[in-house]
XYZ file of C-alpha atoms in Angstrom:
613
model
C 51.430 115.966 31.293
C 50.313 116.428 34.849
C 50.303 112.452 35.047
C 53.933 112.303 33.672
C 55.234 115.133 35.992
C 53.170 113.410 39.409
C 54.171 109.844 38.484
C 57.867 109.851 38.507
C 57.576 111.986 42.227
C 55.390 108.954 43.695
C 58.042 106.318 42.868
C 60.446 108.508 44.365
C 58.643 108.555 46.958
C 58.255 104.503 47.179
C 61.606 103.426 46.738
C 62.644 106.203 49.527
C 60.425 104.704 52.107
C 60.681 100.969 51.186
C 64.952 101.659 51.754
C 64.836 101.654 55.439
C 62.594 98.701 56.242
C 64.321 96.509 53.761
C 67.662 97.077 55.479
C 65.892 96.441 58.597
C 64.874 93.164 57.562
C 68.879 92.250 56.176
C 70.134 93.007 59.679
C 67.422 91.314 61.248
C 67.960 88.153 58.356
C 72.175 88.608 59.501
C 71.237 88.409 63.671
C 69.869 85.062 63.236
C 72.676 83.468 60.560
C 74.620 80.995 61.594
C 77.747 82.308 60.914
C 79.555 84.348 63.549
C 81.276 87.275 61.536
C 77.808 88.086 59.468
C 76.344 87.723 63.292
C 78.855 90.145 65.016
C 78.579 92.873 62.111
C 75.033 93.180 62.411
C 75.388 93.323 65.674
C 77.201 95.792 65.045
C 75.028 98.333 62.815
C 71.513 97.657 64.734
C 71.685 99.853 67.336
C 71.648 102.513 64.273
C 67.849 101.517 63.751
C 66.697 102.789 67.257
C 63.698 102.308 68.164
C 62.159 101.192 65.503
C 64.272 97.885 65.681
C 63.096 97.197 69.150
C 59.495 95.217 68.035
C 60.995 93.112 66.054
C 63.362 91.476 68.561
C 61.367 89.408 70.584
C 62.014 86.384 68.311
C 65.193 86.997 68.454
C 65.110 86.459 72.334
C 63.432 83.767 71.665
C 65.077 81.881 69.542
C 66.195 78.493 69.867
C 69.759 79.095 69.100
C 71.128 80.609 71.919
C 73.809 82.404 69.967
C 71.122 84.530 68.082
C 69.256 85.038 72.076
C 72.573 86.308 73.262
C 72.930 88.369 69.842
C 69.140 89.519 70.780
C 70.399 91.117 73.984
C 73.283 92.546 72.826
C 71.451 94.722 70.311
C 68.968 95.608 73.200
C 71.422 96.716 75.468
C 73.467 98.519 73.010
C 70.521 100.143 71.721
C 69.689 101.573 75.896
C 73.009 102.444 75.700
C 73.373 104.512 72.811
C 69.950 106.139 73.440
C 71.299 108.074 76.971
C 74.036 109.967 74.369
C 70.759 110.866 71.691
C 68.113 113.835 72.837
C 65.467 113.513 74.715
C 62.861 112.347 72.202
C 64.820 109.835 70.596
C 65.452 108.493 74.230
C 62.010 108.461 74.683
C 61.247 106.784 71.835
C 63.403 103.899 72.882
C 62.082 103.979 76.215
C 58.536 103.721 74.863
C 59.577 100.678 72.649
C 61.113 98.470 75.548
C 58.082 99.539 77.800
C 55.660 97.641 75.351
C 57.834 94.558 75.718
C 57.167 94.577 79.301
C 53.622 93.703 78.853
C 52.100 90.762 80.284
C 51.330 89.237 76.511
C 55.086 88.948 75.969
C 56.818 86.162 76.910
C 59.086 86.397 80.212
C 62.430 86.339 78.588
C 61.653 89.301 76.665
C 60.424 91.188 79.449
C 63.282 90.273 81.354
C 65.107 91.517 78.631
C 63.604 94.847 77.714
C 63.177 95.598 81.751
C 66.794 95.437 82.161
C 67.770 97.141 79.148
C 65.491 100.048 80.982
C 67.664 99.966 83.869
C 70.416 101.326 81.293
C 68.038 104.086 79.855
C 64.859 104.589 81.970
C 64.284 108.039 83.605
C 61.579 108.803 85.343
C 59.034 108.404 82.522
C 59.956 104.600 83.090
C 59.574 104.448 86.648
C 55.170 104.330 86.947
C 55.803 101.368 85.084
C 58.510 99.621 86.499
C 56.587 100.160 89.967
C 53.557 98.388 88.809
C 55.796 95.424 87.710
C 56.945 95.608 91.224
C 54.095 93.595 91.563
C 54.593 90.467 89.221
C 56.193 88.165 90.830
C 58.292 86.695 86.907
C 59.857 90.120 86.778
C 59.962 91.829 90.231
C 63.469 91.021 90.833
C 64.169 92.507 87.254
C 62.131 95.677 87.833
C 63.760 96.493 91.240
C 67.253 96.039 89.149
C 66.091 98.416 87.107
C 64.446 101.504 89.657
C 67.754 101.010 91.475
C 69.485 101.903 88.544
C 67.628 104.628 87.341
C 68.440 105.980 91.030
C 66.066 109.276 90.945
C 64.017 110.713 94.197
C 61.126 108.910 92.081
C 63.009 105.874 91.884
C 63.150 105.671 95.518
C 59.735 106.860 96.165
C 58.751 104.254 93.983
C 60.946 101.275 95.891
C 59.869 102.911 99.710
C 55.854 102.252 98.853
C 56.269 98.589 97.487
C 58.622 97.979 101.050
C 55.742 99.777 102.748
C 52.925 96.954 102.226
C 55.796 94.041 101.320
C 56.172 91.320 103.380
C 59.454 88.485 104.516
C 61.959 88.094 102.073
C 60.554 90.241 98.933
C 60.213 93.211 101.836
C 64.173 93.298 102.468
C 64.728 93.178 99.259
C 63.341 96.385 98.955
C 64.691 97.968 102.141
C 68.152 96.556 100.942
C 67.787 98.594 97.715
C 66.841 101.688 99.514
C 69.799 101.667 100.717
C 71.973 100.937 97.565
C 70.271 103.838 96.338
C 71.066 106.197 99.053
C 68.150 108.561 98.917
C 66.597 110.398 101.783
C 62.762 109.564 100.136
C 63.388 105.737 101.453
C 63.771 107.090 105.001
C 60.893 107.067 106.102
C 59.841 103.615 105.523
C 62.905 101.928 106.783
C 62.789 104.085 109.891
C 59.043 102.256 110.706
C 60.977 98.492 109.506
C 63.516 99.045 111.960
C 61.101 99.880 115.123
C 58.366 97.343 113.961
C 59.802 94.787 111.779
C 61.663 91.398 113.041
C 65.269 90.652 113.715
C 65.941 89.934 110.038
C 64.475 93.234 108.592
C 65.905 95.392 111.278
C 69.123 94.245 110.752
C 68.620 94.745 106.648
C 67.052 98.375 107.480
C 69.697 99.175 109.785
C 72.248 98.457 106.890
C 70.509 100.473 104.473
C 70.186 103.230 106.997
C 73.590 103.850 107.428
C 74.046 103.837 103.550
C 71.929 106.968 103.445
C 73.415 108.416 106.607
C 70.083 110.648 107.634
C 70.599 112.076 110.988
C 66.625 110.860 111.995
C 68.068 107.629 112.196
C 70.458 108.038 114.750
C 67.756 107.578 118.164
C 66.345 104.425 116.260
C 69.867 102.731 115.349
C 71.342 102.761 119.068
C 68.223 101.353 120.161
C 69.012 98.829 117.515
C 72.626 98.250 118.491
C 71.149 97.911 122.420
C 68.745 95.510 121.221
C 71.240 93.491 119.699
C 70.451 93.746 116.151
C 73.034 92.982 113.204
C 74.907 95.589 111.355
C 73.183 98.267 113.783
C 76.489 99.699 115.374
C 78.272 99.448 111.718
C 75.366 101.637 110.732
C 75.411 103.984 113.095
C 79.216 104.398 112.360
C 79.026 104.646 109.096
C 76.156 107.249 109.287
C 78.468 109.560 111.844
C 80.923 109.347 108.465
C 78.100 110.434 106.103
C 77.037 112.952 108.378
C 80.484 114.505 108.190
C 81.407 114.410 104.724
C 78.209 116.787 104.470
C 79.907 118.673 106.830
C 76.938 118.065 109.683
C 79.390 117.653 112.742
C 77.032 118.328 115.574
C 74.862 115.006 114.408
C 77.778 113.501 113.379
C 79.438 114.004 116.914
C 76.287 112.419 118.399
C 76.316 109.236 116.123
C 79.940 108.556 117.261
C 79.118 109.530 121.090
C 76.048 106.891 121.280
C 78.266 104.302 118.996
C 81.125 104.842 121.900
C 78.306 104.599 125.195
C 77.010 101.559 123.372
C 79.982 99.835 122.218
C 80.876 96.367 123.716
C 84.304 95.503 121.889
C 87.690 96.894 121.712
C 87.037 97.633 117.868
C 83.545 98.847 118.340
C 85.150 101.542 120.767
C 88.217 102.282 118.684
C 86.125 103.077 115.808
C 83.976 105.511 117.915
C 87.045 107.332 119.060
C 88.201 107.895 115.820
C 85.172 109.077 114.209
C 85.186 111.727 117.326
C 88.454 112.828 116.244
C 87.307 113.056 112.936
C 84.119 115.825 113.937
C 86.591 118.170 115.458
C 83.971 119.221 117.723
C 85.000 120.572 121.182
C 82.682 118.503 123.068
C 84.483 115.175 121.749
C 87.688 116.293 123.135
C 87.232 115.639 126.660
C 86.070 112.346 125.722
C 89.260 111.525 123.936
C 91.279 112.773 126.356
C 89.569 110.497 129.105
C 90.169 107.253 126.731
C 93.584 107.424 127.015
C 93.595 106.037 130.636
C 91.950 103.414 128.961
C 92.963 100.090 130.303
C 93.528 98.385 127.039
C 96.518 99.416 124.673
C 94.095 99.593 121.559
C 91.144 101.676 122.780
C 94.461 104.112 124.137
C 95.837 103.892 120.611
C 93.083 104.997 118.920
C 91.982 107.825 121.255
C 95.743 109.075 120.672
C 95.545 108.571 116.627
C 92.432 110.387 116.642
C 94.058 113.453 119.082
C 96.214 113.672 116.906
C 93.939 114.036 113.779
C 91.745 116.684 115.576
C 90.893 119.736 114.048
C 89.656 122.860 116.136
C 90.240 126.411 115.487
C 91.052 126.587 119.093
C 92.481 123.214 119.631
C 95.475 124.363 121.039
C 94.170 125.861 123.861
C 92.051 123.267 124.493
C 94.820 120.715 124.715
C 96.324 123.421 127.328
C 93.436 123.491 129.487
C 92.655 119.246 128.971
C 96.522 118.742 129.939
C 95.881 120.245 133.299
C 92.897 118.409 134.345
C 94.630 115.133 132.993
C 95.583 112.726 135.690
C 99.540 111.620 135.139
C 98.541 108.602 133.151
C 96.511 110.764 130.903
C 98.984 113.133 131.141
C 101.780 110.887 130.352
C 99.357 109.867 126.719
C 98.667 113.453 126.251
C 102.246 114.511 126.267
C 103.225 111.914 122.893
C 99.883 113.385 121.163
C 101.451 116.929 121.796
C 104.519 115.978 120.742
C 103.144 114.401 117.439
C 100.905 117.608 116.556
C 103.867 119.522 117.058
C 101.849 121.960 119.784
C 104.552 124.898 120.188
C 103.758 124.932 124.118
C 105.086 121.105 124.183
C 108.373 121.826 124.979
C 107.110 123.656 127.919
C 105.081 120.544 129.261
C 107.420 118.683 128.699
C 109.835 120.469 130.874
C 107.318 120.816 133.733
C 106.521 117.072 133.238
C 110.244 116.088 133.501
C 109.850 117.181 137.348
C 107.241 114.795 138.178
C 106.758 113.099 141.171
C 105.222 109.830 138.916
C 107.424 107.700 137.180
C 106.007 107.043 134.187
C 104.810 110.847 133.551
C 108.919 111.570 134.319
C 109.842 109.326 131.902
C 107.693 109.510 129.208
C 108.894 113.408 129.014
C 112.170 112.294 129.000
C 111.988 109.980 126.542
C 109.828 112.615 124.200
C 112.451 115.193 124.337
C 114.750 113.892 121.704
C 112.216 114.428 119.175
C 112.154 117.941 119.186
C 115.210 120.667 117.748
C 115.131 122.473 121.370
C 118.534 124.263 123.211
C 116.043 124.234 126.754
C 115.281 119.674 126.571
C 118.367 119.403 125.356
C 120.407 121.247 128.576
C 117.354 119.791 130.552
C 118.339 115.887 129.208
C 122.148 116.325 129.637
C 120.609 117.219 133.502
C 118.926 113.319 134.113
C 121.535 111.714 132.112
C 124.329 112.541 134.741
C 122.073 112.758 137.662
C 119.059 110.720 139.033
C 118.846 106.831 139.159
C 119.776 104.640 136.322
C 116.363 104.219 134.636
C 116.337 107.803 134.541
C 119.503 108.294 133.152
C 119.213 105.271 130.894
C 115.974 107.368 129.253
C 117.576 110.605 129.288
C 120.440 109.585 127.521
C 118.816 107.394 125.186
C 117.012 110.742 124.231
C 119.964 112.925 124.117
C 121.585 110.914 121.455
C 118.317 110.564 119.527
C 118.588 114.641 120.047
C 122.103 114.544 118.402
C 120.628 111.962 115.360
C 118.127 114.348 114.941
C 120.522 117.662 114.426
C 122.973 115.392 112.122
C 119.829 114.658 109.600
C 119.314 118.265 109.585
C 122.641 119.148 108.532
C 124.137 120.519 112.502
C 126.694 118.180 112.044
C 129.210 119.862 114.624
C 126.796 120.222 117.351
C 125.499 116.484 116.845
C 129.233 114.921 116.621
C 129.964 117.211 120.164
C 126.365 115.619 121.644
C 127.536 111.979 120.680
C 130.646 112.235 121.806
C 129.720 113.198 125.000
C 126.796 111.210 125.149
C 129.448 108.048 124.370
C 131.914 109.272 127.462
C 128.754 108.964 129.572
C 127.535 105.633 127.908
C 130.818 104.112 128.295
C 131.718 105.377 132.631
C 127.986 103.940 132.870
C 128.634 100.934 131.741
C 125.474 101.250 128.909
C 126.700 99.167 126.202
C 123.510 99.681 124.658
C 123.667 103.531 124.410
C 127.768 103.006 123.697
C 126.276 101.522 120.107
C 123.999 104.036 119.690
C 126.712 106.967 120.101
C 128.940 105.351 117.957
C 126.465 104.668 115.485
C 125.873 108.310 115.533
C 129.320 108.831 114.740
C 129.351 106.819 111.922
C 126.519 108.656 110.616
C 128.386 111.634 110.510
C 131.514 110.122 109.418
C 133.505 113.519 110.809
C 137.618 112.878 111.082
C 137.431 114.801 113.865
C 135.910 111.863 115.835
C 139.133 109.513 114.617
C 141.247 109.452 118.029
C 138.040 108.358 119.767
C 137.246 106.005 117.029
C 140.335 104.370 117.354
C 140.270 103.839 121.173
C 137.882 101.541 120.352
C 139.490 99.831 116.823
C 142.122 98.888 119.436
C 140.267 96.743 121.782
C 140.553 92.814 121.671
C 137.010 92.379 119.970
C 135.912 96.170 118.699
C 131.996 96.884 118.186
C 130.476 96.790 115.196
C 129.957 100.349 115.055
C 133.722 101.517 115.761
C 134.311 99.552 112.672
C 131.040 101.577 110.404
C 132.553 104.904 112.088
C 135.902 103.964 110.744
C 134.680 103.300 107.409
C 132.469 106.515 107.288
C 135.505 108.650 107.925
C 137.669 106.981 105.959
C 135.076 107.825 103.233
C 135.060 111.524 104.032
C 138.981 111.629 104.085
C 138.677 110.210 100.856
C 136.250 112.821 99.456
C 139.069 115.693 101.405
C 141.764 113.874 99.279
C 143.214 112.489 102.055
C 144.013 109.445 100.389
C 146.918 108.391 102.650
C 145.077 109.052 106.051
C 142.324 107.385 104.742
C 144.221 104.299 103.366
C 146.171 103.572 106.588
C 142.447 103.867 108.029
C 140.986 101.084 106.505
C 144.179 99.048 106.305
C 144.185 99.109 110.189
C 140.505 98.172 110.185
C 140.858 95.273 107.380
C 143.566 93.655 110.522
C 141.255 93.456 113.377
C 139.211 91.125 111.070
C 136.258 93.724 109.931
C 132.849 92.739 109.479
C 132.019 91.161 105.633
C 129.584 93.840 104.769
C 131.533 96.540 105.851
C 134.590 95.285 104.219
C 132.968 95.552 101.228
C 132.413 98.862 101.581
C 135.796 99.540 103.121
C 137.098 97.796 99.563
C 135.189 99.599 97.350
C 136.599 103.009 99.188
C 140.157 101.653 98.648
C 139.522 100.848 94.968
C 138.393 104.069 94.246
C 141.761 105.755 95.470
C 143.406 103.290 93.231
C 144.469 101.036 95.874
C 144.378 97.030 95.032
C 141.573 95.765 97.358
C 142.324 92.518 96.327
C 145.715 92.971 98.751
C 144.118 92.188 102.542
C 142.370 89.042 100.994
C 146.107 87.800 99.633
C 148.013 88.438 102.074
C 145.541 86.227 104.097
C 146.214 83.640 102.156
C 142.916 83.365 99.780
C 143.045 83.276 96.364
C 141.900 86.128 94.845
C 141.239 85.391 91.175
C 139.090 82.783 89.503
C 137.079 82.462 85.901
C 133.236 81.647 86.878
C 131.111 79.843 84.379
C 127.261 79.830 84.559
C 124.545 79.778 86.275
C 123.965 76.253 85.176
C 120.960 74.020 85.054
C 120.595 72.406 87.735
C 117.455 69.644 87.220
C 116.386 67.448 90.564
C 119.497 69.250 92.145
C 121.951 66.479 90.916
C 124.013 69.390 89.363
C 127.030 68.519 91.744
C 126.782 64.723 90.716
C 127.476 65.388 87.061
C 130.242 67.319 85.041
C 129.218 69.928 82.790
C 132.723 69.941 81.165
C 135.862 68.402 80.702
C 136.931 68.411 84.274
C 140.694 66.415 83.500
C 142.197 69.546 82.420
C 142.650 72.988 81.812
C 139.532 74.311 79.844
C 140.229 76.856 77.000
C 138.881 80.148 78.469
C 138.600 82.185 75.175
C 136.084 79.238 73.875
C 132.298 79.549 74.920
C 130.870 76.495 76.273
C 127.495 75.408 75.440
C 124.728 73.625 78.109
C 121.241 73.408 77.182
C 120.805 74.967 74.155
C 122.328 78.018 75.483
C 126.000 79.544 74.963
C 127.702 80.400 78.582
C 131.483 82.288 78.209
C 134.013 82.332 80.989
C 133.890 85.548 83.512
C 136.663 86.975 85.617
C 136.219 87.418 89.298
C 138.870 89.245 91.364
C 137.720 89.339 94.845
C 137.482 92.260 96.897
C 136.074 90.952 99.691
C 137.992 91.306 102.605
C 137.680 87.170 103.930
C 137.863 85.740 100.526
C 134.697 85.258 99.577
C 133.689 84.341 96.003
C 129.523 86.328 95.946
C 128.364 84.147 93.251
C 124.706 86.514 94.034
C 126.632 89.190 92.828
C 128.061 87.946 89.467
C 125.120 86.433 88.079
C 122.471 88.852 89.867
C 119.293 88.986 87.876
C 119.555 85.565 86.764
C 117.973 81.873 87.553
C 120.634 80.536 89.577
C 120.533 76.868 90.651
C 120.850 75.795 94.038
C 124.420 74.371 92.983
C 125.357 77.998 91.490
C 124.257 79.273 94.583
C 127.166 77.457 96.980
C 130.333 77.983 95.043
C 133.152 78.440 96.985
C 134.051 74.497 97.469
C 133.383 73.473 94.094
C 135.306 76.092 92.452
C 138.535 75.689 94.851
C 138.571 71.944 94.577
C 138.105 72.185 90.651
C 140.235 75.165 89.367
C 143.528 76.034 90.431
C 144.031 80.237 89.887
C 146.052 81.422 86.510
């Protein structure tokens, strides 16, 4: 009995263990068939075996079918992958079982193989052993892959002591992955490559110092960028930025100081003045302020973008105090950054500035004025524009009316129409035909019937501006919106006679249609014709469209019946112009669809072909 009752227990037992190796051995069997699906499923389902799959592919790697090698790597690199989601032992386990195909008795590909697929999911049990293969010259390159992917402060430590006794091109190799890694452990080491090594491996440990951005580095890397070496400045840049996005401004301030003594071009220096902005420290203020007397537009450029980006709990008041040790050129640079911080004591400087005995500093206030919503510039504008000589007025005026723009956009539409209407009485006594534009432009923007009488003063000259015609249209619009439809009509109607520009006839058309007036009238009455039926777009091949007829041109064509050209079905559209000098906008009717060039220039082939119904 005890035979009976043990027996059936050990064949249990069997059959349970024999399951798993047997299905092993079917997906190992499917990797290597020569049919793709049965390939790709058990591609598929080996990563499930773990570990314990990993011995067996080797002759799979190295296989002479290169489908079932690439299947081979697959499965290893899934398997890395799926074993940094499993716990810690199971990861081990897999880590364990790609280590043993890194021995020297395997052949390369498979060490290649299993190395990489540590790089996936080594951690620092890998990395003793990934160091040592540091060594072998068939899978160093592999190896170093790998530590750089694994990434850890052993990692590093690992990669700095093979750079330490490396030599030539195997050495910046090395240094050039201590820097892709980014840890302070390779420091050291590529501090002692950039004093002792040669031009080559300075310039590579330069690079990879300014990936790691360690403050130690700074002395070394401007000796570098005095000595000439590659990448040095863009290192010591770059590790200024590093240094403050750990918030270490007073390091960070001396990277970009020593990058700015030691810089040689116009970029070189405008990259040192902004990182200075950048620190927000107060010592790089005075050095910003002193660029912008700078004799080359960029370097001044940049030292004002980055005035404008610093950041100082008491940055206002040192502006104050720089402003008044500023010589006027500085002064003059000073006053736009002020003006584009919005510093509430700007208006004051401004002001004071306005008085100058230097030209440019006189102007350049002047000219800043109209960009700040100030009663005080605004009186002290009016001032130069009706006083002074005529570059002064010129700017001052200019200003004002920018002023005025700047109160319309901000809804003060009564004080802005009162500035440009003024500002256009002065324009137009001065002779500024420039500034004469610009107030009626301003009008126009506002669009207020109250400007009409002055509006029409100009409507009645021989050859109006463009902008007495836009100011015309604008209030027309906002009589229209009143429901002053009859004011507004007349308007437009007396606009549409002094021959008003196409776009704004449009515009002036589409007003008049909307009050249920027939902007097709102006247009007839000039004699156009102001009705046609358009057919296409139509093809159009080696652009002999106008040498060919695309229907029965002899007659009248039935416009009810569609006509078909290239396997496609076109119908006949009407067109009733609106536009003001006849014009048939062929863009318009078919927008949004390939036109030909012959589609594109309609106007003499439709009047010589059709006759209006």
């Amino acid at each position: 009995m005890r035979k009976l009752v043990v027996l059936p227990l050990l064949l249990w037992g069997c059959v349970s263990v024999a399951q798993q190796p047997q299905d092993l051995q079917t997906v190992l069997q499917q990797l290597q068939s020569q049919d793709n699906a049965t390939r790709l499923q058990a591609i598929e389902r080996a990563p499930e075996f773990g570990a314990s799959i990993i011995p067996h592919l080797p002759s799979l790697l190295t296989h002479q079918d290169w489908r079932v090698q690439r299947a081979g790597q697959i499965v290893l690199e899934n398997i890395a992958t799926r074993a940094t989601k499993l716990g810690a032992k199971e990861r081990r386990d897999v880590v364990n079982a790609l280590l043993a195909l890194t021995k020297p008795n395997q052949l390369v590909s498979v060490r290649k193989a299993a190395v990489s697929a540590l790089g996936i999911c080594g951690t620092d049990d890998a990395v003793q052993a990934l160091a040592s293969l540091l060594k072998d010259e068939q899978v160093r390159d592999d190896a170093l892959a790998a530590l750089k992917q694994i990434g850890s402060p052993a990692a590093a430590k690992a990669v700095a002591e093979a750079a330490s006794t490396a030599k030539g091109e195997w050495q910046r190799a090395l240094l050039a992955t201590l820097g892709e890694i980014g840890r302070p452990e390779g420091v050291s080491v590529l501090l002692t490559a950039l004093k002792t090594g040669d031009t080559q491996t300075k310039s590579v440990a330069a690079m990879a110092l300014g990936r790691i951005g360690d403050a130690k580095a700074i002395p070394l890397l401007a000796a570098a960028v005095q000595q000439r070496i590659p990448s040095a400045f863009d290192a010591l840049i770059r590790t200024g930025e590093l240094l403050l996005q750990r918030k270490q401004i007073s390091p960070a301030t001396q990277a970009f100081e020593q990058a700015l003594k030691l810089a040689r071009t116009e970029h070189e220096k405008c990259a040192a003045l902004i990182g200075l902005g950048k620190t927000g420290s107060a010592k790089a203020l005075p050095i910003l302020v002193d660029a912008l007397d700078a004799g080359e537009v960029t370097i001044r450029s940049a030292a004002a973008e980055a005035l404008i980006a610093y950041r100082h709990p008491d940055a206002s008041r040192g502006f104050s105090q720089m402003f008044q040790r500023a010589n006027p050129a500085e002064k003059a640079q000073l006053l736009k950054v002020l003006v584009a911080r919005r510093e509430p004591f700007v208006g004051k400087l401004l002001q004071q500035s306005a008085n100058s005995p230097t030209v440019e500093l006189r102007l350049t206030a002047l000219e800043l004025m109209g960009q700040i919503d100030d009663p005080n510039l605004e009186r002290t504008l009016w001032e130069f524009a009706l006083k002074g000589d005529e570059k002064t007025k010129t700017v001052a005026l200019r200003s004002y009316l920018q002023l005025a723009e700047l109160r319309a956009r901000k809804g003060k539409t009564e004080l802005a129409r009162s500035m440009f209407e003024q500002g256009l009485r002065v324009a137009e006594k001065a002779n500024m035909a420039e500034l004469v534009s610009k107030a009626l432009s301003g009008l126009a923007l506002i669009g207020d019937p109250k400007s009409l009488p002055i509006v029409q003063g100009y409507l009645k000259r021989p050859d109006p501006p463009y902008e007495a015609f836009a100011a015309a249209v604008a209030i027309a619009d906002s009589m229209a919106q009143r429901g002053n439809k009859a004011e507004a009509t007349e308007l437009l109607k007396n606009a549409f006679a002094k021959r008003m520009p196409r776009d704004l006839g449009f515009q002036a058309a589409q007003i008049l249609a909307r009050l249920g007036e027939d902007p097709s009238v102006m247009p007839r009455q000039l004699g156009f014709i102001v009705r046609w039926w358009l057919l296409g777009p139509l093809p159009n091949p080696n652009n002999r469209a106008f040498d060919q007829a695309f229907i029965d041109e002899t007659g009248v064509p039935n416009l009810s019946e569609p006509v078909r050209l290239d396997r496609r079905q076109l119908r006949w559209q009407e067109y009733r112009i609106i536009d003001p000098q006849g014009i048939v906008d062929l863009t318009r009717v078919f927008r949004g669809r390939k036109m030909s060039p012959a589609t594109l220039t309609p106007s003499s082939w439709l009047k010589t072909r059709w006759k209006p119904s």
